Short mmCIF file of C-alpha atoms and ligand atoms in Angstrom, two decimals:
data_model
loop_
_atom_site.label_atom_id
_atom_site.label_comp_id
_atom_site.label_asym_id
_atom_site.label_seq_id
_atom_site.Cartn_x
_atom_site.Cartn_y
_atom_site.Cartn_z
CA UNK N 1 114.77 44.29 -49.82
CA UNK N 2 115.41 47.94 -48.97
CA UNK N 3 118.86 48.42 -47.72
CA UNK N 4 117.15 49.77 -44.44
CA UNK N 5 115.17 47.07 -43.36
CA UNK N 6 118.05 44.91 -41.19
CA UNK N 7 119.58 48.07 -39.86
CA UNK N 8 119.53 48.00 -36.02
CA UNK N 9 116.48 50.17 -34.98
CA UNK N 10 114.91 51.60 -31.65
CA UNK N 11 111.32 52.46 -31.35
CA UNK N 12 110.05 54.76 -28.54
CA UNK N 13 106.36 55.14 -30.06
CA UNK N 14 103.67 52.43 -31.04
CA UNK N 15 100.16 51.69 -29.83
CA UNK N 16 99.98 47.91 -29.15
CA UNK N 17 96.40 48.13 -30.59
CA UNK N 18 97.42 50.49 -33.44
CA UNK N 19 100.30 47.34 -34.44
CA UNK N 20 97.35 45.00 -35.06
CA UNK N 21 97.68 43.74 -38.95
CA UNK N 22 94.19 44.08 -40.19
CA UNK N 23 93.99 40.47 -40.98
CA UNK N 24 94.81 39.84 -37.44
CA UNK N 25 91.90 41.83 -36.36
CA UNK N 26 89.65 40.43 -38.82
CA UNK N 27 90.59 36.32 -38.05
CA UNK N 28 89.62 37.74 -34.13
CA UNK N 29 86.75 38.88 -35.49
CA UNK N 30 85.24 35.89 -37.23
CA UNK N 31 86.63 33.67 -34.35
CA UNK N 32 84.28 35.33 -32.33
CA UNK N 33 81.18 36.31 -34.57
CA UNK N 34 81.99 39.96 -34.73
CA UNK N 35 81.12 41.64 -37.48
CA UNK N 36 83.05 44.71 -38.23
CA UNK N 37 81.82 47.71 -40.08
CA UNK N 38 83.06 50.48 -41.95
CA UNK N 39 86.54 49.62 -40.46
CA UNK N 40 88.37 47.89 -43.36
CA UNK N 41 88.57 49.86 -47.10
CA UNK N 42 87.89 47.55 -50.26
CA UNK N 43 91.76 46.63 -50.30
CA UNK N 44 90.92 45.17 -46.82
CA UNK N 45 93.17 48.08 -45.10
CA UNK N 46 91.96 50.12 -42.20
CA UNK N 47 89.77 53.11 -43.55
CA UNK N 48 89.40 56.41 -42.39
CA UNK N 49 88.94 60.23 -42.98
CA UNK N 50 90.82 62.17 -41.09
CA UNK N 51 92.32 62.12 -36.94
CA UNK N 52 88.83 61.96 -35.63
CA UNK N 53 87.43 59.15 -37.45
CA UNK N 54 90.80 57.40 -36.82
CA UNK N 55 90.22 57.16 -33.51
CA UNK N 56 86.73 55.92 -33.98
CA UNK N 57 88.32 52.82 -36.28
CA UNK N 58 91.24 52.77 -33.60
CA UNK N 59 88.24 51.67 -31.44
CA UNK N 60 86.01 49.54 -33.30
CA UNK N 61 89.30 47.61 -34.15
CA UNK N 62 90.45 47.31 -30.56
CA UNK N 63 86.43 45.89 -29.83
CA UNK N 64 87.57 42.59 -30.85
CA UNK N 65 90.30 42.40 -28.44
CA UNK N 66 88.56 40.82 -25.55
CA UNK N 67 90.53 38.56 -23.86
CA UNK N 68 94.66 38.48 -22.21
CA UNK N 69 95.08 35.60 -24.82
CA UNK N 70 93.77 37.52 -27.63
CA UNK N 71 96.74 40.48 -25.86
CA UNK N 72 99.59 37.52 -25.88
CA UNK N 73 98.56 36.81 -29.44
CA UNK N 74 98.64 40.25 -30.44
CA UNK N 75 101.90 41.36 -28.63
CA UNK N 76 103.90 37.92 -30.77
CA UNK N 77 102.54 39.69 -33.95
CA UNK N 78 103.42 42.89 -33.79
CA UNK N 79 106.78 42.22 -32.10
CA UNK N 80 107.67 39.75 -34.50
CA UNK N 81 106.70 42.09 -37.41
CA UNK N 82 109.05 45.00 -35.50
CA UNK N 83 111.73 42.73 -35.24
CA UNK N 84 111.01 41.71 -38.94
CA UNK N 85 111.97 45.27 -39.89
CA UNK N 86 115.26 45.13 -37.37
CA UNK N 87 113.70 46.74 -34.08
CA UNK N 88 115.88 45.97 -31.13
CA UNK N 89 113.69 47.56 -28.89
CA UNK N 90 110.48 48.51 -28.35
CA UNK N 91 108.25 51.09 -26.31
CA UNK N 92 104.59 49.98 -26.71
CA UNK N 93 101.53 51.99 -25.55
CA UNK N 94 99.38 49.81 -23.34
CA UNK N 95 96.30 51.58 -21.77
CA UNK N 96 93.88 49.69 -19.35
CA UNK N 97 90.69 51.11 -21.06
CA UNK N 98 91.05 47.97 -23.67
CA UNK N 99 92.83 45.48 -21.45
CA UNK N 100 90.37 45.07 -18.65
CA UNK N 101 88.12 48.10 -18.47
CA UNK N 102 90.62 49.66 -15.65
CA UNK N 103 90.07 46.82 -13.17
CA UNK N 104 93.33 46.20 -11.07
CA UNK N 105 92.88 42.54 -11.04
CA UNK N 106 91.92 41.86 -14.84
CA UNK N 107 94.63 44.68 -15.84
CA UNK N 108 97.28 42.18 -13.97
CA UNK N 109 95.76 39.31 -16.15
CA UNK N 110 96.28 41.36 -19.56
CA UNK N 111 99.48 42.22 -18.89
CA UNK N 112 100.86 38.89 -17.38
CA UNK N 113 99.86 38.06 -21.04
CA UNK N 114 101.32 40.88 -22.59
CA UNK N 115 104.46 39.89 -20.76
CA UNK N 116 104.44 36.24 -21.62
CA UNK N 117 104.02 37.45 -25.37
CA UNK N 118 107.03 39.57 -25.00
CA UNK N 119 108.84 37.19 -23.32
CA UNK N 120 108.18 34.53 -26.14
CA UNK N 121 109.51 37.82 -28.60
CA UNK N 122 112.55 38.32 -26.97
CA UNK N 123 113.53 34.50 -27.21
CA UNK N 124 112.63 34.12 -31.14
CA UNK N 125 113.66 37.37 -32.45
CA UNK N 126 115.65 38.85 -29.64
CA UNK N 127 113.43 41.99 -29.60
CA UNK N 128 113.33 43.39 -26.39
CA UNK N 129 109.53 45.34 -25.39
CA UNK N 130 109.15 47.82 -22.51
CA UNK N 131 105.56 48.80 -22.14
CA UNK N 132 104.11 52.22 -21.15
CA UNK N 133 100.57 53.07 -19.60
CA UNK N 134 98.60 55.49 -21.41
CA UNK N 135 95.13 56.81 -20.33
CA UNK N 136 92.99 57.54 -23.54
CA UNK N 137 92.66 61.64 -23.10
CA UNK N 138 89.20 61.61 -24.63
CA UNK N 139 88.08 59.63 -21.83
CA UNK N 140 88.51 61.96 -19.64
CA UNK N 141 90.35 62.95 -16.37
CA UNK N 142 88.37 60.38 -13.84
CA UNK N 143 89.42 57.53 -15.85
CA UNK N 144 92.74 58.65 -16.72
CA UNK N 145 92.87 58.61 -12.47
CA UNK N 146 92.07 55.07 -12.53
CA UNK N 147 94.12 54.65 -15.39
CA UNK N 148 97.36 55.85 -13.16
CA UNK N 149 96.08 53.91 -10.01
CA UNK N 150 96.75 50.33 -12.74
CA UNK N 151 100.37 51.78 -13.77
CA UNK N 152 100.96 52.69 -10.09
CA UNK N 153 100.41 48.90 -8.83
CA UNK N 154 102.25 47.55 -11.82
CA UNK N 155 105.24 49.44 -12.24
CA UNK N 156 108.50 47.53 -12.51
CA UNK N 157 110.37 45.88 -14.63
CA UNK N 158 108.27 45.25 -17.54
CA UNK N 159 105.96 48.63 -17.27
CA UNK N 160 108.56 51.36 -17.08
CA UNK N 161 106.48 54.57 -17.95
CA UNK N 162 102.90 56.56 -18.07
CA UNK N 163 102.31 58.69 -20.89
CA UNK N 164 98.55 59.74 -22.63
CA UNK N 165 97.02 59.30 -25.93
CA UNK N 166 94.06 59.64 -27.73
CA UNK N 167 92.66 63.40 -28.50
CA UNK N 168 94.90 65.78 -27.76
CA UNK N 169 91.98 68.36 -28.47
CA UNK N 170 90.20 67.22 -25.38
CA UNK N 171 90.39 69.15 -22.02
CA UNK N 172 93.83 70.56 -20.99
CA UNK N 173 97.10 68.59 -19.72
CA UNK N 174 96.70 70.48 -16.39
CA UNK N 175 93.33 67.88 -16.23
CA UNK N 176 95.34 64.99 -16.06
CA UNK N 177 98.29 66.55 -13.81
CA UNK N 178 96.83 64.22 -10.70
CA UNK N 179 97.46 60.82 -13.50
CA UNK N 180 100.78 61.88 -13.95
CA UNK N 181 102.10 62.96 -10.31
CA UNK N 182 100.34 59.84 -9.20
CA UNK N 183 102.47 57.57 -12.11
CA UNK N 184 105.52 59.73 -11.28
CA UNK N 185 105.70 59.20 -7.40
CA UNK N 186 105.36 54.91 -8.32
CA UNK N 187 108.96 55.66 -10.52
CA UNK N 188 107.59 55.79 -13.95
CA UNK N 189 109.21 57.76 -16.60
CA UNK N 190 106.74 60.19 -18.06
CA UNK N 191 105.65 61.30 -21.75
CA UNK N 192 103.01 62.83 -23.50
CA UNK N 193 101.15 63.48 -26.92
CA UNK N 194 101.16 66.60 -27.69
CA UNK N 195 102.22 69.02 -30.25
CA UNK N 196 100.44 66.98 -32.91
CA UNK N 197 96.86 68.08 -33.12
CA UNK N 198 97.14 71.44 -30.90
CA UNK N 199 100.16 73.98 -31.34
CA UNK N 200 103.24 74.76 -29.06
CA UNK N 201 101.13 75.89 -26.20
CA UNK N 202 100.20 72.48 -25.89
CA UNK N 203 104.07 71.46 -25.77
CA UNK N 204 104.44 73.70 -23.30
CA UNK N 205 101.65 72.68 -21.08
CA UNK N 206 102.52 69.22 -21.35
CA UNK N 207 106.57 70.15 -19.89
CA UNK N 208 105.61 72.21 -17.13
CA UNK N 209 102.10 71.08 -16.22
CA UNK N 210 102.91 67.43 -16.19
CA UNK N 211 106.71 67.14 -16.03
CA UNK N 212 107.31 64.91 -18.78
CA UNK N 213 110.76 64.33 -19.83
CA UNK N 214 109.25 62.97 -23.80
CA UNK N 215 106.53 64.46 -26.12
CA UNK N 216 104.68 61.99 -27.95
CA UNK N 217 104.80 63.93 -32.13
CA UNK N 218 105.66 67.85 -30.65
CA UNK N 219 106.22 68.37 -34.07
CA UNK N 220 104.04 71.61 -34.35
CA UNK N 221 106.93 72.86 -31.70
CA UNK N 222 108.22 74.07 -34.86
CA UNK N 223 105.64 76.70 -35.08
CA UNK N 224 107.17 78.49 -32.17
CA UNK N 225 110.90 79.21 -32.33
CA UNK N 226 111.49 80.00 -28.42
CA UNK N 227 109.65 76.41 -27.44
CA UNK N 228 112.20 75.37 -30.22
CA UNK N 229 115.23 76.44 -28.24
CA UNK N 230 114.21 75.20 -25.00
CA UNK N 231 113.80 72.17 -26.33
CA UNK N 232 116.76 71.95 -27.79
CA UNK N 233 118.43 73.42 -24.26
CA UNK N 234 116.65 70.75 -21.91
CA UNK N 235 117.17 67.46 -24.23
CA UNK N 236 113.25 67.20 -24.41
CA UNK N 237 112.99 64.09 -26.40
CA UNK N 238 110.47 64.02 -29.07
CA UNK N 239 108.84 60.81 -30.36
CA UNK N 240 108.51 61.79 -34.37
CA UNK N 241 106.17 59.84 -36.08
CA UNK N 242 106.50 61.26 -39.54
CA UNK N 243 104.55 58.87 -41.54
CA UNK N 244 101.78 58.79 -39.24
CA UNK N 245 101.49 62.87 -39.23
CA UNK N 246 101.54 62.44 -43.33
CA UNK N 247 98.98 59.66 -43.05
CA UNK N 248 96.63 61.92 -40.99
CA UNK N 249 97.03 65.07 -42.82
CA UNK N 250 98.86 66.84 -40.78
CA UNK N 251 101.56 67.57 -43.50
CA UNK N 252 101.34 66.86 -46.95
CA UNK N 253 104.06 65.62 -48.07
CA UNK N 254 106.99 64.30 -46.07
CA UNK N 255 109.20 67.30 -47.50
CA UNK N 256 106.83 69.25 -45.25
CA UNK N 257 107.57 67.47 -42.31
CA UNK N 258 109.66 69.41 -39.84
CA UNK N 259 111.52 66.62 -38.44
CA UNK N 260 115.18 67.24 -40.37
CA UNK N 261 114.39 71.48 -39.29
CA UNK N 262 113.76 70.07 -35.55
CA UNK N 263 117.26 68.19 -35.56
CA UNK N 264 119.04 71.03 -37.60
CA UNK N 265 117.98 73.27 -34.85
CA UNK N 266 119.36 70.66 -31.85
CA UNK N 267 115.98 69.15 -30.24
CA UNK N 268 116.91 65.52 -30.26
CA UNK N 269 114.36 63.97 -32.27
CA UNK N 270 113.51 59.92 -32.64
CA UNK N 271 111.66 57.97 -35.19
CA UNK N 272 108.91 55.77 -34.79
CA UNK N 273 105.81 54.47 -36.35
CA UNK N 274 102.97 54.86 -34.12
CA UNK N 275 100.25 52.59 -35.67
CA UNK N 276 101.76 50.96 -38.48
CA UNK N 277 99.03 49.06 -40.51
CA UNK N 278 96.85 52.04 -40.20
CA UNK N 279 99.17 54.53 -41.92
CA UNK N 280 100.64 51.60 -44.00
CA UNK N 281 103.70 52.28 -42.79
CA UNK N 282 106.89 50.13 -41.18
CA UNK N 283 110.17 51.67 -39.52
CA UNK N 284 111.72 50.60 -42.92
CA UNK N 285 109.33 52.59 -44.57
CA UNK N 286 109.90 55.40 -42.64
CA UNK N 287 114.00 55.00 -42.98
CA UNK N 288 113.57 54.62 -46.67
CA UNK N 289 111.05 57.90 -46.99
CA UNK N 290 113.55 59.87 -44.47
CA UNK N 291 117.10 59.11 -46.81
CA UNK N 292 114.52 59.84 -49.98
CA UNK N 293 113.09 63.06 -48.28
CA UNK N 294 116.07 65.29 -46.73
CA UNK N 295 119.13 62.68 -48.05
CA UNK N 296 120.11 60.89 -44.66
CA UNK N 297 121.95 58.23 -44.66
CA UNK N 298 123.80 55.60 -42.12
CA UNK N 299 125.32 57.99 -39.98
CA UNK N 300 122.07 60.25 -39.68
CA UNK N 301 119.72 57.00 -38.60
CA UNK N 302 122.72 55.66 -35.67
CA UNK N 303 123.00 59.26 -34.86
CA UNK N 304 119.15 58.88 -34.02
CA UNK N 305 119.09 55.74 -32.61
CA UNK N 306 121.75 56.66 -30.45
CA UNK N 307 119.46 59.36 -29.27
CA UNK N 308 116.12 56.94 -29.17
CA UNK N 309 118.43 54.50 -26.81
CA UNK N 310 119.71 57.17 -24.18
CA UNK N 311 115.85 58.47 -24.10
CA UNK N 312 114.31 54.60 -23.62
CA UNK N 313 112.41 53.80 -20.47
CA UNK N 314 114.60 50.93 -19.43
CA UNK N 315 117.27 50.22 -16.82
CA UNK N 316 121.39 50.67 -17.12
CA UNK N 317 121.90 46.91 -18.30
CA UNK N 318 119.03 47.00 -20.86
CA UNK N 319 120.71 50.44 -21.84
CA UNK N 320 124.12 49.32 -22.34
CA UNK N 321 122.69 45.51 -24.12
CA UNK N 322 121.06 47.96 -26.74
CA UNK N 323 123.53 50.48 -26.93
CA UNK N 324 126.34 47.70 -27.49
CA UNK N 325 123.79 45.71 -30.18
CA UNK N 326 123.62 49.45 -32.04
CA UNK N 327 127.20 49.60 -32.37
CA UNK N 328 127.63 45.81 -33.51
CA UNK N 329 126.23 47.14 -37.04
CA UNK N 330 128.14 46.88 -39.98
N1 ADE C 401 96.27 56.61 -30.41
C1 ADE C 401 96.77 55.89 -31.40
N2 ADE C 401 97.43 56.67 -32.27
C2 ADE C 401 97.36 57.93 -31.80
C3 ADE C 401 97.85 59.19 -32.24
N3 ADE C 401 98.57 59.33 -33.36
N4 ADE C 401 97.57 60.27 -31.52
C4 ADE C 401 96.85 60.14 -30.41
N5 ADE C 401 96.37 59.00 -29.95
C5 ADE C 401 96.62 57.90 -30.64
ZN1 ZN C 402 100.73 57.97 -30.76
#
């Protein structure tokens, strides 16, 4: 067992659908008669070529998904493999495009599910989930609208924040600016992708034309060292998901990564996985590639997990439960 794996972790950044094991998608699958193509490789992992096509499997994948049991099912396995790898807490991307087709009332169904899976999480493993509405950016401004109008009506306890996925190379963030002023004024916290696929400007559009206070990756920040500094100077929080940005070619190597020239130069960064089976990847993975890569160690990974609790979409009491669990390690 790797010597990272029960260390107390906090994960801001993980697609529900992108936690799916592939064997979970395939049993769905032949429960229901679906037959999936050119989704699995020969190994029966998830296949694909590059960002584009990973979306495409993302969404083939996600077809099988169909009904708020088939959510509650899903959420138990991929919390339960989190926790398995010593998550505490969770953020979890949740976007009404799969759960309900943006319908209010089937949206309430999915997530009562979602909820009931976490719920049933929390009591076996003691992981604690916080979920986060995320239009899909390739679908375009309209439903992203609609997309907002769901997270509006269910904001609370359980759905904390708004954020949006998918291709960052579609449209502009200033598209989606009505999503996100509509998901701010119902009290969610806000984050973005950006910074992965597109370069700085696109870090820079998503803090001043939507106001976020996270950026999903911003990794390619690095390209520009004044977006650097303000980073750094406003306690932007970025959501690193190194393995995933090795995965898709984005660097290659994790030696390339910027994430240890990011900290060096003060922007708090966090760690996180975003769609584990696909990258075959865990958050012990990524702690064990991090110490191998740029030599961190114990005090390095608290240092960040310190960070990734003070950043987390939750109330004061969920806050201070984490923050105390965090210090409780050996
Ligand atoms: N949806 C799932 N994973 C994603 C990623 N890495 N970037 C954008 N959208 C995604
Ligand atoms: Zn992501």
């Amino acid at each position: 067992m790797s010597e990272w794996q029960e260390f107390p972790k906090i994960e801001l950044h993980l697609h529900i659908e992108g936690g799916a094991p592939p064997e979970f998608i395939r049993q769905l699958a032949s429960e229901k008669g679906v037959s999936l193509e050119g989704v699995f490789a020969e190994d029966g992992a998830y296949a694909f070529r590059d960002f584009g096509h990973f979306l495409q499997v993302y969404e083939a994948a996600t077809s099988v998904l169909r009904t708020p049991e088939d959510y509650l099912r899903l959420t138990r396995a991929v919390l339960a493999e989190s926790a398995g790898h010593g998550v505490i807490y969770t953020e979890m991307f949740l976007s009404p495009d799969f759960c309900g087709g943006r319908d209010l009332a089937a949206w309430r169904e999915y997530l009562a599910a979602i909820g009931e899976g976490a719920a049933q999480a929390e009591r076996e493993h003691g992981i604690i989930m916080r979920g986060i509405v995320t239009p899909i950016r390739h679908f375009g401004p309209d439903k992203a609208k609609e997309t907002a109008l769901c997270a509006a009506e269910t904001a609370g306890d359980f759905i904390t924040g708004f954020g949006i996925g998918g291709d960052e190379r579609a449209g502009k963030p200033r598209d989606f600016a009505w999503a996100f002023d509509c998901a701010r004024e119902a009290g969610l916290r806000l984050t973005a992708h950006a910074g992965e696929w597109e370069g700085p400007d696109s870090v820079r559009a998503a803090l001043d034309d939507l106001r976020v206070e996270r950026i999903g990756h911003g990794v390619r920040a690095i390209e520009d060292p004044g977006l650097v500094e303000r980073l750094a100077r406003d306690g932007v929080v970025l959501e690193v998901c190194p393995g995933s940005n090795v995965a898709l070619g984005l660097y290659p190597r994790l030696e390339d990564h910027p994430i240890a020239r990011l900290r060096e130069a003060g922007v708090k960064v966090t760690v996180s996985t975003d769609d584990p089976p696909f990258f075959r990847t865990t958050m012990t993975q990524e702690y064990d590639d991090l110490a191998r890569a740029f030599g961190w160690g114990a005090e390095d990974f608290a240092e960040i997990n310190r960070v990734a609790a003070q950043a987390a979409f939750c109330d004061e009491a969920i806050r201070d439960a984490i923050v105390k669990r965090l210090e409780a390690a050996p």
